[in-house]
XYZ file of N, CA, C and O in Angstrom:
492
model
N 19.808 10.925 -20.313
C 18.591 10.218 -20.082
C 18.438 10.206 -18.506
O 19.182 9.462 -17.991
N 17.507 10.763 -18.020
C 17.279 10.595 -16.486
C 16.803 8.928 -16.375
O 15.999 8.435 -16.817
N 17.286 8.403 -15.097
C 16.796 7.037 -14.883
C 15.649 7.263 -13.770
O 16.156 7.831 -12.775
N 14.453 6.925 -14.027
C 13.381 7.059 -13.237
C 12.901 5.779 -12.740
O 12.133 5.555 -11.977
N 13.315 4.648 -13.380
C 12.754 3.224 -13.073
C 13.760 2.244 -13.802
O 14.570 2.761 -14.486
N 13.384 0.880 -13.640
C 14.214 -0.154 -14.179
C 14.307 -0.104 -15.524
O 15.359 -0.231 -16.204
N 13.150 0.321 -16.171
C 13.193 0.123 -17.627
C 14.045 1.327 -18.277
O 14.717 0.962 -19.185
N 14.032 2.572 -17.599
C 15.086 3.496 -18.145
C 16.338 3.230 -17.855
O 17.259 3.756 -18.663
N 16.639 2.662 -16.701
C 18.080 2.060 -16.565
C 18.434 1.036 -17.629
O 19.659 1.295 -18.206
N 17.657 0.231 -18.206
C 18.028 -0.567 -19.127
C 18.185 0.119 -20.524
O 19.330 -0.120 -21.205
N 17.250 1.150 -20.902
C 17.423 1.910 -21.803
C 18.735 2.636 -21.977
O 19.434 2.798 -22.952
N 18.921 3.203 -20.835
C 20.186 4.012 -20.642
C 21.508 3.286 -20.946
O 22.335 3.714 -21.639
N 21.511 2.157 -20.420
C 22.640 1.062 -20.289
C 22.894 0.819 -22.045
O 23.801 0.415 -22.310
N 21.773 0.485 -22.536
C 21.865 -0.102 -23.924
C 22.132 1.214 -24.928
O 22.854 0.809 -26.050
N 22.006 2.340 -24.519
C 22.346 3.395 -25.478
C 23.824 4.084 -25.137
O 23.942 5.272 -25.665
N 24.604 3.598 -24.309
C 25.952 4.094 -23.895
C 26.801 3.917 -25.006
O 26.703 3.062 -25.964
N 27.876 4.973 -25.238
C 28.804 4.700 -26.403
C 29.491 3.490 -26.240
O 29.825 2.898 -27.251
N 29.912 3.085 -25.041
C 30.594 1.632 -25.064
C 29.771 0.553 -24.286
O 28.753 1.116 -23.534
N 29.687 -0.503 -24.843
C 28.944 -1.688 -24.292
C 28.993 -1.725 -22.859
O 30.067 -1.618 -22.298
N 27.954 -1.976 -22.035
C 27.916 -2.071 -20.544
C 27.690 -3.444 -20.083
O 27.134 -4.139 -20.737
N 28.057 -3.698 -18.986
C 27.573 -4.832 -18.249
C 27.024 -4.333 -16.928
O 27.724 -3.228 -16.354
N 25.969 -4.651 -16.343
C 25.298 -4.142 -15.135
C 25.727 -5.053 -14.090
O 25.579 -6.349 -14.040
N 26.031 -4.354 -12.970
C 26.489 -5.201 -11.678
C 25.295 -5.087 -10.586
O 24.898 -3.933 -10.478
N 25.005 -6.146 -9.951
C 23.921 -6.148 -9.197
C 24.401 -6.580 -7.824
O 24.996 -7.687 -7.989
N 24.072 -6.029 -6.743
C 24.297 -6.603 -5.363
C 22.819 -6.530 -4.676
O 22.188 -5.482 -4.464
N 22.537 -7.658 -4.348
C 21.272 -7.947 -3.621
C 21.418 -7.829 -2.123
O 22.302 -8.508 -1.571
N 20.762 -7.212 -1.339
C 20.813 -7.039 -0.061
C 19.763 -7.381 0.745
O 18.431 -7.381 0.326
N 19.729 -7.902 2.200
C 18.816 -8.072 2.925
C 18.769 -6.931 4.054
O 19.869 -6.476 4.260
N 17.604 -6.356 4.321
C 17.516 -5.446 5.467
C 17.519 -6.228 6.871
O 16.976 -7.209 7.050
N 18.447 -5.794 7.619
C 18.578 -6.319 9.203
C 18.406 -5.406 10.035
O 18.927 -4.375 9.904
N 17.638 -5.739 11.103
C 17.545 -4.892 12.252
C 19.032 -4.774 13.066
O 19.628 -5.607 13.203
N 19.154 -3.495 13.351
C 20.384 -3.106 14.079
C 20.312 -3.410 15.560
O 19.107 -3.392 16.160
N 21.359 -3.805 16.292
C 21.227 -4.159 17.614
C 20.643 -2.948 18.445
O 21.133 -2.019 18.158
N 20.010 -3.178 19.593
C 19.349 -2.263 20.117
C 18.281 -1.391 19.662
O 17.684 -0.490 20.152
N 17.809 -1.843 18.481
C 16.585 -1.267 17.884
C 16.872 0.125 17.228
O 16.132 1.028 17.128
N 18.023 0.279 16.805
C 18.692 1.540 16.393
C 18.699 1.604 14.605
O 19.420 2.082 14.108
N 17.426 0.959 14.210
C 17.180 1.094 12.785
C 17.535 -0.182 12.161
O 17.580 -1.276 12.832
N 17.679 -0.079 10.733
C 18.120 -1.314 9.980
C 19.264 -1.054 9.035
O 19.516 0.137 8.696
N 19.931 -2.124 8.836
C 21.063 -1.879 7.998
C 20.854 -2.862 6.517
O 20.048 -3.774 6.884
N 21.536 -2.657 5.454
C 21.616 -3.659 4.475
C 22.777 -4.337 4.226
O 23.588 -3.759 4.189
N 22.480 -5.503 4.197
C 23.730 -6.656 4.102
C 23.747 -7.221 2.870
O 22.637 -8.036 2.595
N 24.783 -7.019 2.164
C 24.923 -7.912 0.692
C 24.713 -9.245 0.948
O 25.141 -9.971 1.844
N 24.007 -9.994 0.152
C 23.682 -11.404 0.178
C 24.088 -12.149 -1.139
O 24.145 -13.273 -1.045
N 24.161 -11.486 -2.311
C 24.522 -12.161 -3.421
C 24.870 -11.075 -4.550
O 24.302 -10.067 -4.346
N 25.587 -11.354 -5.376
C 25.806 -10.438 -6.447
C 25.803 -11.172 -7.726
O 25.828 -12.421 -8.058
N 25.607 -10.314 -9.080
C 25.471 -11.005 -10.378
C 25.924 -9.808 -11.297
O 25.973 -8.635 -11.044
N 26.155 -10.130 -12.474
C 26.609 -9.317 -13.438
C 25.586 -9.691 -14.761
O 25.666 -10.832 -14.911
N 25.193 -8.832 -15.507
C 24.420 -9.179 -16.887
C 24.694 -8.028 -17.731
O 24.887 -6.826 -17.506
N 24.585 -8.643 -19.026
C 24.406 -7.627 -20.203
C 23.067 -7.122 -20.210
O 22.211 -8.066 -20.101
N 23.015 -5.853 -20.511
C 21.598 -5.273 -20.689
C 20.743 -5.966 -21.741
O 19.613 -5.858 -21.324
N 21.405 -6.605 -22.804
C 20.665 -6.831 -23.832
C 19.980 -8.313 -23.339
O 19.066 -8.769 -23.938
N 20.501 -8.961 -22.258
C 19.936 -10.205 -21.626
C 19.168 -10.020 -20.606
O 18.584 -10.834 -19.887
N 18.640 -8.681 -20.230
C 17.885 -8.554 -19.281
C 16.535 -8.115 -19.613
O 16.379 -7.371 -20.817
N 15.453 -8.584 -19.044
C 14.053 -7.924 -19.562
C 13.400 -7.036 -18.470
O 14.273 -6.391 -17.962
N 12.260 -7.414 -17.989
C 11.725 -6.483 -16.948
C 12.077 -6.812 -15.663
O 12.956 -7.699 -15.398
N 11.843 -5.842 -14.692
C 12.293 -6.069 -13.322
C 11.673 -7.312 -12.847
O 12.383 -7.893 -11.919
N 10.283 -7.604 -13.295
C 9.738 -9.027 -12.773
C 10.688 -10.188 -12.948
O 10.618 -11.033 -12.410
N 11.134 -10.128 -14.241
C 11.978 -11.193 -14.651
C 13.211 -11.254 -13.869
O 13.770 -12.460 -13.766
N 13.944 -10.159 -13.556
C 15.138 -10.210 -12.874
C 14.722 -10.730 -11.305
O 15.217 -11.595 -10.804
N 13.558 -10.417 -10.704
C 13.198 -10.944 -9.588
C 12.904 -12.454 -9.730
O 13.350 -13.105 -8.710
N 12.230 -12.997 -10.622
C 11.820 -14.351 -10.724
C 13.264 -14.921 -10.932
O 13.416 -16.142 -10.378
N 14.298 -14.539 -11.664
C 15.502 -15.240 -11.752
C 16.270 -15.196 -10.445
O 16.870 -16.159 -9.925
N 16.049 -14.177 -9.465
C 16.869 -14.085 -8.316
C 16.213 -15.276 -7.479
O 16.987 -15.746 -6.505
N 14.997 -15.391 -7.555
C 14.367 -16.713 -6.745
C 15.112 -18.036 -7.014
O 14.894 -18.699 -6.034
N 15.531 -18.217 -8.113
C 16.448 -19.586 -8.122
C 17.486 -19.524 -7.298
O 17.939 -20.642 -6.964
N 18.174 -18.485 -6.696
C 19.198 -18.503 -5.813
C 18.736 -18.888 -4.332
O 19.620 -19.027 -3.457
N 17.412 -19.099 -4.014
C 16.974 -19.206 -2.832
C 17.339 -18.401 -1.560
O 17.742 -19.000 -0.531
N 17.590 -17.168 -1.958
C 18.006 -16.118 -1.028
C 17.274 -15.032 -1.012
O 17.011 -14.347 -1.931
N 16.690 -14.687 0.292
C 15.878 -13.577 0.301
C 16.601 -12.270 0.288
O 17.815 -12.157 0.719
N 15.925 -11.330 -0.668
C 16.516 -9.953 -0.675
C 15.418 -8.974 -0.464
O 14.348 -9.084 -0.688
N 15.704 -7.696 -0.244
C 14.880 -6.631 0.045
C 15.289 -5.332 -0.772
O 14.352 -4.701 -1.333
N 16.486 -5.252 -1.117
C 17.067 -4.113 -1.978
C 17.936 -4.588 -2.912
O 18.937 -5.182 -2.619
N 17.929 -4.351 -4.084
C 19.144 -4.457 -4.941
C 19.635 -3.187 -5.365
O 19.029 -2.226 -5.882
N 20.972 -3.056 -5.372
C 21.751 -2.086 -5.897
C 22.481 -2.490 -7.262
O 22.837 -3.606 -7.502
N 22.379 -1.328 -8.230
C 22.855 -1.638 -9.643
C 23.950 -0.528 -10.001
O 23.536 0.586 -9.530
N 24.922 -0.908 -10.645
C 25.917 -0.062 -11.177
C 26.199 -0.515 -12.609
O 26.059 -1.658 -12.791
N 26.671 0.338 -13.457
C 26.993 -0.006 -14.872
C 28.512 0.016 -14.882
O 29.448 0.976 -14.222
N 29.176 -0.894 -15.742
C 30.504 -1.094 -15.859
C 30.749 -1.048 -17.500
O 30.220 -1.757 -18.191
N 31.381 -0.016 -17.854
C 31.673 0.190 -19.354
C 32.735 -0.548 -19.892
O 33.656 -1.057 -19.363
N 32.365 -0.993 -21.245
C 33.504 -1.759 -21.821
C 34.381 -0.861 -22.492
O 34.501 0.374 -22.383
N 35.269 -1.424 -23.495
C 35.972 -0.570 -24.260
C 36.196 -1.277 -25.819
O 36.065 -2.497 -25.896
N 36.652 -0.240 -26.654
C 36.704 -0.604 -28.032
C 35.543 -1.520 -28.671
O 35.579 -2.360 -29.203
N 34.481 -1.262 -28.201
C 33.208 -1.777 -28.538
C 32.817 -2.961 -28.020
O 31.829 -3.747 -28.523
N 33.550 -3.427 -27.189
C 33.269 -4.803 -26.329
C 32.805 -4.674 -25.033
O 33.549 -3.807 -24.153
N 31.889 -5.344 -24.591
C 31.453 -5.036 -23.113
C 32.630 -5.793 -22.245
O 33.359 -6.670 -22.695
N 32.511 -5.434 -20.892
C 33.350 -6.190 -19.897
C 33.368 -7.622 -19.827
O 31.935 -7.916 -19.838
N 34.015 -8.271 -19.771
C 34.051 -9.940 -19.610
C 33.603 -10.011 -18.143
O 33.796 -9.369 -17.252
N 32.870 -11.202 -17.964
C 32.447 -11.424 -16.539
C 33.691 -11.186 -15.514
O 33.542 -10.884 -14.490
N 34.795 -11.957 -16.018
C 35.880 -11.871 -14.906
C 36.352 -10.381 -14.633
O 37.076 -9.860 -13.611
N 36.070 -9.405 -15.387
C 36.369 -8.041 -15.190
C 35.563 -7.485 -14.193
O 35.507 -6.433 -13.655
N 34.287 -8.242 -13.740
C 33.410 -7.569 -12.924
C 33.727 -7.969 -11.388
O 33.028 -7.419 -10.372
N 34.653 -8.904 -11.303
C 34.955 -9.358 -9.670
C 35.291 -8.220 -8.868
O 34.684 -8.054 -7.867
N 36.367 -7.452 -9.350
C 36.658 -6.339 -8.350
C 35.771 -5.359 -8.221
O 35.515 -4.831 -7.195
N 35.197 -4.737 -9.170
C 34.161 -3.683 -9.232
C 32.882 -4.332 -8.219
O 32.269 -3.523 -7.513
N 32.490 -5.593 -8.265
C 31.576 -5.948 -7.498
C 32.083 -5.966 -5.973
O 31.304 -5.850 -5.005
N 33.077 -6.410 -5.665
C 33.633 -6.472 -4.332
C 33.684 -5.073 -3.819
O 33.321 -4.702 -2.511
N 34.152 -4.314 -4.674
C 34.206 -2.613 -4.359
C 32.657 -2.093 -4.017
O 32.384 -1.355 -3.093
N 31.781 -2.687 -4.843
C 30.315 -2.219 -4.576
C 29.905 -2.768 -3.108
O 29.065 -2.137 -2.492
N 30.233 -4.086 -2.938
C 29.880 -4.580 -1.724
C 30.451 -3.890 -0.680
O 29.748 -3.563 0.458
N 31.659 -3.454 -0.724
C 32.366 -2.750 0.438
C 31.567 -1.374 0.743
O 31.391 -0.908 1.872
N 31.291 -0.631 -0.381
C 30.751 0.479 -0.363
C 29.238 0.404 0.363
O 28.886 1.191 1.189
N 28.579 -0.631 0.017
C 26.995 -0.880 0.759
C 27.491 -1.134 2.155
O 26.593 -0.680 2.956
N 28.339 -1.840 2.469
C 28.622 -2.247 3.974
C 29.070 -1.017 4.556
O 28.691 -0.769 5.766
N 29.696 0.008 3.985
C 30.170 1.209 4.768
C 29.116 2.061 4.551
O 29.295 3.452 4.980
N 28.000 2.054 3.862
C 26.967 2.930 3.845
C 27.112 4.046 2.800
O 26.492 4.816 2.576
N 28.228 3.772 1.751
C 28.420 4.899 0.798
C 27.568 4.252 -0.569
O 28.340 3.601 -1.384
N 26.253 4.651 -0.586
C 25.605 4.230 -1.584
C 24.773 5.301 -2.596
O 24.203 5.007 -3.371
N 25.287 6.404 -2.431
C 25.036 7.679 -3.001
C 25.362 7.637 -4.736
O 24.573 8.155 -5.392
N 26.363 6.709 -5.072
C 26.653 6.589 -6.462
C 25.745 5.543 -7.105
O 26.095 5.268 -8.156
N 25.114 4.689 -6.262
C 24.531 3.442 -6.663
C 22.992 3.692 -6.927
O 22.271 4.509 -6.287
N 22.471 2.992 -7.969
C 20.872 2.910 -8.094
C 20.488 1.863 -7.235
O 21.145 0.805 -7.035
N 19.532 2.100 -6.635
C 18.744 0.975 -5.746
C 17.180 0.689 -5.971
O 16.579 1.809 -6.284
N 16.811 -0.520 -5.968
C 15.318 -0.750 -6.119
C 14.771 -1.638 -5.087
O 15.758 -2.519 -4.697
N 13.374 -1.481 -4.786
C 13.101 -2.311 -3.826
C 12.503 -3.537 -4.527
O 12.625 -3.702 -5.850
N 11.834 -4.582 -3.819
C 11.285 -5.729 -4.313
C 10.295 -5.448 -5.449
O 9.881 -6.504 -6.269
N 9.601 -4.210 -5.192
C 8.607 -3.935 -6.244
C 9.087 -3.488 -7.371
O 8.255 -2.987 -8.455
N 10.254 -3.095 -7.362
C 10.958 -2.412 -8.750
C 11.014 -0.794 -8.436
O 11.203 -0.210 -9.542
N 10.540 -0.346 -7.482
C 10.583 1.149 -7.218
C 11.965 1.625 -6.941
O 12.716 1.007 -6.120
N 12.173 2.693 -7.612
C 13.676 3.331 -7.510
C 13.868 3.959 -6.021
O 12.749 4.646 -5.714
N 14.753 3.652 -5.443
C 14.744 4.264 -4.087
C 15.876 5.297 -3.929
O 16.978 5.424 -4.747
N 15.582 6.271 -3.031
C 16.604 7.287 -2.731
C 16.968 7.303 -1.382
O 16.380 7.188 -0.410
N 18.371 7.311 -1.046
C 18.763 7.407 0.254
C 19.479 8.725 0.554
O 19.979 9.269 -0.386
N 19.278 9.026 1.721
C 19.731 10.309 2.165
C 20.441 10.332 3.505
O 20.772 9.203 4.051
């Protein structure tokens, strides 16, 4: 199933053979010194079960409770095993790896959405 928007991401995660947990890293766009473009800096992370997620608007509304501005959210899936989703504590190392990948500009394996919920493509 191709992922074309946030709703198709949730459908895909819910239809995997093993239960999934979605990993989110929210980032802020920041100007580079000397006006050499912008970079994305991770500002907060979260993990959620797909069945506990609703619309992108609901995710954005929930993120407002953290009172941290963000511009782009990166998403990855983490598969469970033996019919059980990953436990929250199983998400810590993958989230750290996700943050490191974003900081190093290695985002080609991650999905990204802007604040409007539009799927972004990085080249």
